[in-house]
PDB file of C-alpha atoms in Angstrom:
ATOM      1  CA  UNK A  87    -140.363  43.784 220.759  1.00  0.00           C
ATOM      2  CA  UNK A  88    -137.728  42.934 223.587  1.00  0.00           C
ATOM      3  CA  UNK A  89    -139.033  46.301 225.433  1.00  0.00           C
ATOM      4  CA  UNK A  90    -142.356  45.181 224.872  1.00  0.00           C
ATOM      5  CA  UNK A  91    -141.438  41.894 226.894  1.00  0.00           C
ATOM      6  CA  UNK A  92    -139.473  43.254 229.212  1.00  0.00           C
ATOM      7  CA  UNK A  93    -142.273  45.764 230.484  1.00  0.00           C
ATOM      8  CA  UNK A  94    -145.114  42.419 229.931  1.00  0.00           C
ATOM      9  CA  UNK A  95    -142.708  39.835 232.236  1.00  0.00           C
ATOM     10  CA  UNK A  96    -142.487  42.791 234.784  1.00  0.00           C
ATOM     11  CA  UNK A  97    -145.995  43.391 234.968  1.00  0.00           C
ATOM     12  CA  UNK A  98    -146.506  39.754 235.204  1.00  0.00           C
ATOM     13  CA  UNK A  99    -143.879  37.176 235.365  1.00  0.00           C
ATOM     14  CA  UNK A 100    -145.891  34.017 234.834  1.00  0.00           C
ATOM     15  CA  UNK A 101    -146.860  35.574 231.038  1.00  0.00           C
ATOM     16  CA  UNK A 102    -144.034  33.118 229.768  1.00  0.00           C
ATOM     17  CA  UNK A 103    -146.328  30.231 231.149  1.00  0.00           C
ATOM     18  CA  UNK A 104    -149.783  31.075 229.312  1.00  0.00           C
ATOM     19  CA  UNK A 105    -149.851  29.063 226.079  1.00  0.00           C
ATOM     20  CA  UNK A 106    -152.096  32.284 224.974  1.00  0.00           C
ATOM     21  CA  UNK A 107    -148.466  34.355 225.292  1.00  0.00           C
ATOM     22  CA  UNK A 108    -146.144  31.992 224.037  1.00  0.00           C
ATOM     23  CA  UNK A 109    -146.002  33.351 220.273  1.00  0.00           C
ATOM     24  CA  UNK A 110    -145.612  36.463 221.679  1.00  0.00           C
ATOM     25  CA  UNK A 111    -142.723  35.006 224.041  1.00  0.00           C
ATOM     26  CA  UNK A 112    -140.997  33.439 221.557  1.00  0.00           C
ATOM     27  CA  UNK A 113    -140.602  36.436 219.666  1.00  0.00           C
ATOM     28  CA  UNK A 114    -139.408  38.253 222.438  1.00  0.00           C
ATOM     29  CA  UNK A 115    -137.143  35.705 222.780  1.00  0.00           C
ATOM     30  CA  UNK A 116    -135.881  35.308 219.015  1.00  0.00           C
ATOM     31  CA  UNK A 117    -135.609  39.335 219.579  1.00  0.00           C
ATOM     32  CA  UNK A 118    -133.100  38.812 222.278  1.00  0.00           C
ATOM     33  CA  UNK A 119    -131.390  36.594 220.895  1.00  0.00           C
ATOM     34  CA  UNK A 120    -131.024  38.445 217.246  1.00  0.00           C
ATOM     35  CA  UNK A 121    -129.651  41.369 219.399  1.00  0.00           C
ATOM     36  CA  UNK A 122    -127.344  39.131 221.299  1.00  0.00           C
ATOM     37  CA  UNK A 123    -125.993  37.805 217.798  1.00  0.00           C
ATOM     38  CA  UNK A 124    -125.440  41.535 216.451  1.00  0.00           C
ATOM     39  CA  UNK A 125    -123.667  42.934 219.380  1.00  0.00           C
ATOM     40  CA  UNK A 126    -121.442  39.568 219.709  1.00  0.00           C
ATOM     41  CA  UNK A 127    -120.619  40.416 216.212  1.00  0.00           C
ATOM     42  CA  UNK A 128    -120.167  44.297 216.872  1.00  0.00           C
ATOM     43  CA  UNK A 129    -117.578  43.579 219.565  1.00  0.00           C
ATOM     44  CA  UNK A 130    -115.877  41.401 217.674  1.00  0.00           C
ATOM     45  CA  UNK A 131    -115.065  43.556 214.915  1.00  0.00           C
ATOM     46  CA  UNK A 132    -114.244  45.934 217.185  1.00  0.00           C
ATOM     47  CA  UNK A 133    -111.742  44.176 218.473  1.00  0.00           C
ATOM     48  CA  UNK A 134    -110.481  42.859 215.258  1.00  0.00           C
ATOM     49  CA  UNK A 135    -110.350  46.529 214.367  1.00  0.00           C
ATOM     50  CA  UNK A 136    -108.356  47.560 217.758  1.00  0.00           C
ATOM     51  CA  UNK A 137    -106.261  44.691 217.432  1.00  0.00           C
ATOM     52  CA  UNK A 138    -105.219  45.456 213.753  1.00  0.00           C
ATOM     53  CA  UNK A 139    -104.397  49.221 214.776  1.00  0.00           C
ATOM     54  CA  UNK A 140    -107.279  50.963 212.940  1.00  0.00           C
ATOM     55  CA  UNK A 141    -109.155  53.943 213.343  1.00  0.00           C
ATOM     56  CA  UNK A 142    -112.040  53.097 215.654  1.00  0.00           C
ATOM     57  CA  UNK A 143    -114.866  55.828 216.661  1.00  0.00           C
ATOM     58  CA  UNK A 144    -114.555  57.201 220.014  1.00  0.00           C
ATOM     59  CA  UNK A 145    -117.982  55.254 221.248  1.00  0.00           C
ATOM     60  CA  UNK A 146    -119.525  53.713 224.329  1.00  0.00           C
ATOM     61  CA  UNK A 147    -118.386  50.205 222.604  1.00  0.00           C
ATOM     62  CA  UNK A 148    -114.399  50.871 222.241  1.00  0.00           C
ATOM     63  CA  UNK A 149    -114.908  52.219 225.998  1.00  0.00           C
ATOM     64  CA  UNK A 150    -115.965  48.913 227.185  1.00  0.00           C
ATOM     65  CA  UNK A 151    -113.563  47.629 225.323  1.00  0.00           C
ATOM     66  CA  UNK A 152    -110.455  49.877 226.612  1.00  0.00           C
ATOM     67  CA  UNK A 153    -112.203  49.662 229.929  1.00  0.00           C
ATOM     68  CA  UNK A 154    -111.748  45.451 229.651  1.00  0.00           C
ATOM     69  CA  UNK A 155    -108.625  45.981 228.281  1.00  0.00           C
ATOM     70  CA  UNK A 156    -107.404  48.037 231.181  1.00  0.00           C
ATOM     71  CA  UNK A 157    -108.911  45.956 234.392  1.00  0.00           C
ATOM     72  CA  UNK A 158    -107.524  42.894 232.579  1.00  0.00           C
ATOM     73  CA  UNK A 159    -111.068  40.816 232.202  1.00  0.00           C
ATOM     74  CA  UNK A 160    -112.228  39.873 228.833  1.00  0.00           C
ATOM     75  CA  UNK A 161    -114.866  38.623 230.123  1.00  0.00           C
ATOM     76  CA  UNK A 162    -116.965  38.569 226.386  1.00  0.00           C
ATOM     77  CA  UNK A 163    -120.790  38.173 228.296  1.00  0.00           C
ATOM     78  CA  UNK A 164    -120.212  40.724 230.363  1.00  0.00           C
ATOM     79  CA  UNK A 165    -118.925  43.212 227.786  1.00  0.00           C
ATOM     80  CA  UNK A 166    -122.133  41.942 225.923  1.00  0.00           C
ATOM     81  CA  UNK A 167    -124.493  42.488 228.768  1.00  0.00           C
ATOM     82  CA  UNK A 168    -123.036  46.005 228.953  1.00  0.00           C
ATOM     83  CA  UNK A 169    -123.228  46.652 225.539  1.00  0.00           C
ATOM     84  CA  UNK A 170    -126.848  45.564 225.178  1.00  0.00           C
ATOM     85  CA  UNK A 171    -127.854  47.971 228.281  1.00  0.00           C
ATOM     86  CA  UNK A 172    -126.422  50.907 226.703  1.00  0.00           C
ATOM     87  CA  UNK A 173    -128.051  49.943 223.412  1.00  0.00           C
ATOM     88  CA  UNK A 174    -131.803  50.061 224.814  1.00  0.00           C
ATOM     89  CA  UNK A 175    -131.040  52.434 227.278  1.00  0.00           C
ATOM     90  CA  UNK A 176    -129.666  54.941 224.238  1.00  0.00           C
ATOM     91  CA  UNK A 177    -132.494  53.246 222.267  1.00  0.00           C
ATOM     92  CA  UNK A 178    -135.716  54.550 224.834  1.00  0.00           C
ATOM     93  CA  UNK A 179    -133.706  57.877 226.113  1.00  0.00           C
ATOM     94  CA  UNK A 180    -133.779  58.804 222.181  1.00  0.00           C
ATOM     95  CA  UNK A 181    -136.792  57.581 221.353  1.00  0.00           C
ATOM     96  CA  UNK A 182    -138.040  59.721 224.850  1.00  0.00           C
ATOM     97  CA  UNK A 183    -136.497  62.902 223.772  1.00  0.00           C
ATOM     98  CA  UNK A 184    -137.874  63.101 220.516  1.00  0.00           C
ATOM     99  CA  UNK A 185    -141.143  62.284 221.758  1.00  0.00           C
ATOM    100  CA  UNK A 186    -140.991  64.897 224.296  1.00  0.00           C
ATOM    101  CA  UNK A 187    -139.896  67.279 221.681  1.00  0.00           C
ATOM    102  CA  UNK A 188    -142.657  66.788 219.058  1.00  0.00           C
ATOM    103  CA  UNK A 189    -144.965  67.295 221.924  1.00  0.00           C
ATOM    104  CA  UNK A 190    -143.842  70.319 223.020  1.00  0.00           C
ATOM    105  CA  UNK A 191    -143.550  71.559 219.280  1.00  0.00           C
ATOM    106  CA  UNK A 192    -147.067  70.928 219.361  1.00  0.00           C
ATOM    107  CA  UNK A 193    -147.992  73.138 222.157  1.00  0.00           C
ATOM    108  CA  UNK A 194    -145.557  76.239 220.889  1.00  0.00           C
ATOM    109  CA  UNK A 195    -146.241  77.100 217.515  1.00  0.00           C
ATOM    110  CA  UNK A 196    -144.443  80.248 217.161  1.00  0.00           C
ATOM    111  CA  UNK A 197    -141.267  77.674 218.202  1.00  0.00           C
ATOM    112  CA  UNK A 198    -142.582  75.313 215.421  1.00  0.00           C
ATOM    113  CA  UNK A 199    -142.598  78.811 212.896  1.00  0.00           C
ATOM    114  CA  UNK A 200    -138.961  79.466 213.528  1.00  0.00           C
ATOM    115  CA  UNK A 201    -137.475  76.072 213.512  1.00  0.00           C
ATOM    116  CA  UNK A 202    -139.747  75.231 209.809  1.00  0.00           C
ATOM    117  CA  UNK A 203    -138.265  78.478 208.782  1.00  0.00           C
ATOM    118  CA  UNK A 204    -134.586  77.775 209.497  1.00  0.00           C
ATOM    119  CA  UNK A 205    -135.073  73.932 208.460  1.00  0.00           C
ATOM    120  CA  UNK A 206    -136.169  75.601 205.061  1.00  0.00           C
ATOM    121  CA  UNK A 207    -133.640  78.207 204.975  1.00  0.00           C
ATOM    122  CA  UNK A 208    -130.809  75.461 205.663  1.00  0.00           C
ATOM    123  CA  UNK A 209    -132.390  72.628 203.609  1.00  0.00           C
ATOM    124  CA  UNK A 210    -134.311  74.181 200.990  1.00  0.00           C
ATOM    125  CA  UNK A 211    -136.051  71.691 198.879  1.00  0.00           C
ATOM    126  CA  UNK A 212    -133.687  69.120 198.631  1.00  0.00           C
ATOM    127  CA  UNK A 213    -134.661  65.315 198.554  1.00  0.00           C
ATOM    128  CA  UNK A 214    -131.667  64.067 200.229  1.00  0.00           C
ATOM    129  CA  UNK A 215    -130.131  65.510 203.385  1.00  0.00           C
ATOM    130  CA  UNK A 216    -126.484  65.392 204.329  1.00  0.00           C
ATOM    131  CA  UNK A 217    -124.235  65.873 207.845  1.00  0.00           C
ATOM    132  CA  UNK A 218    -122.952  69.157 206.349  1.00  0.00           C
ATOM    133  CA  UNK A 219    -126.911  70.145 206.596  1.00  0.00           C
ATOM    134  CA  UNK A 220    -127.134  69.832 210.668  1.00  0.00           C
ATOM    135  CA  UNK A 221    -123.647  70.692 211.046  1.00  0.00           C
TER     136      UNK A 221
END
């Protein structure tokens, strides 16, 4: 929904001022703002998790973090802003590559053969896949 704004205020920036858009802005909005609340609460326990010494993944949030930590600003909105971008931007670059990839599977069926035969050959028939299955 919040890309779907996004690209709808850049086509046209007065959309927020057509009572015909404004469900459709406030959603945007209530969008934002849910992903506001869940990455305020992701850096937090991150940082409840740093500061109590615990293991902590290697990920683009603890480099923010470490990167704060280091320059000395803990500057919370802009480690949110950050976090955010890299969330939508990781968000439409995935959502981009898969896309490309079904498309190409698509257009190269003897690729599409080999990669259903080693997905069966790997997987089998099992209902639930694990890590161990892709590693």
């Amino acid at each position: 929904m919040l890309l779907k704004g996004i690209l709808q205020y850049t086509q046209n920036p007065y959309t927020q001022y057509m009572p015909q858009h404004w469900k459709f802005v406030k959603e945007v909005w209530d969008s934002l703002e849910l992903l506001r609340n869940t990455g305020k609460q992701c850096i937090e326990q991150r940082k409840k998790a740093v500061a109590n010494g615990e293991d902590v993944p290697s990920d683009i949030l603890t480099h923010i973090l470490k990167s704060a930590e280091q320059e000395g600003e803990y500057d919370d909105g802009l480690m949110l802003d950050n976090f955010i971008t890299f969330f939508i931007a990781g968000q439409e670059t995935t959502a981009n590559l898969i896309a490309f990839a079904i498309m190409e599977l698509t257009r190269q069926p003897e690729i599409t053969a080999k990669l259903q035969a080693e997905v069966d050959e790997v997987v089998g028939m099992k209902r639930d896949d694990t890590a161990e299955d892709i590693g």
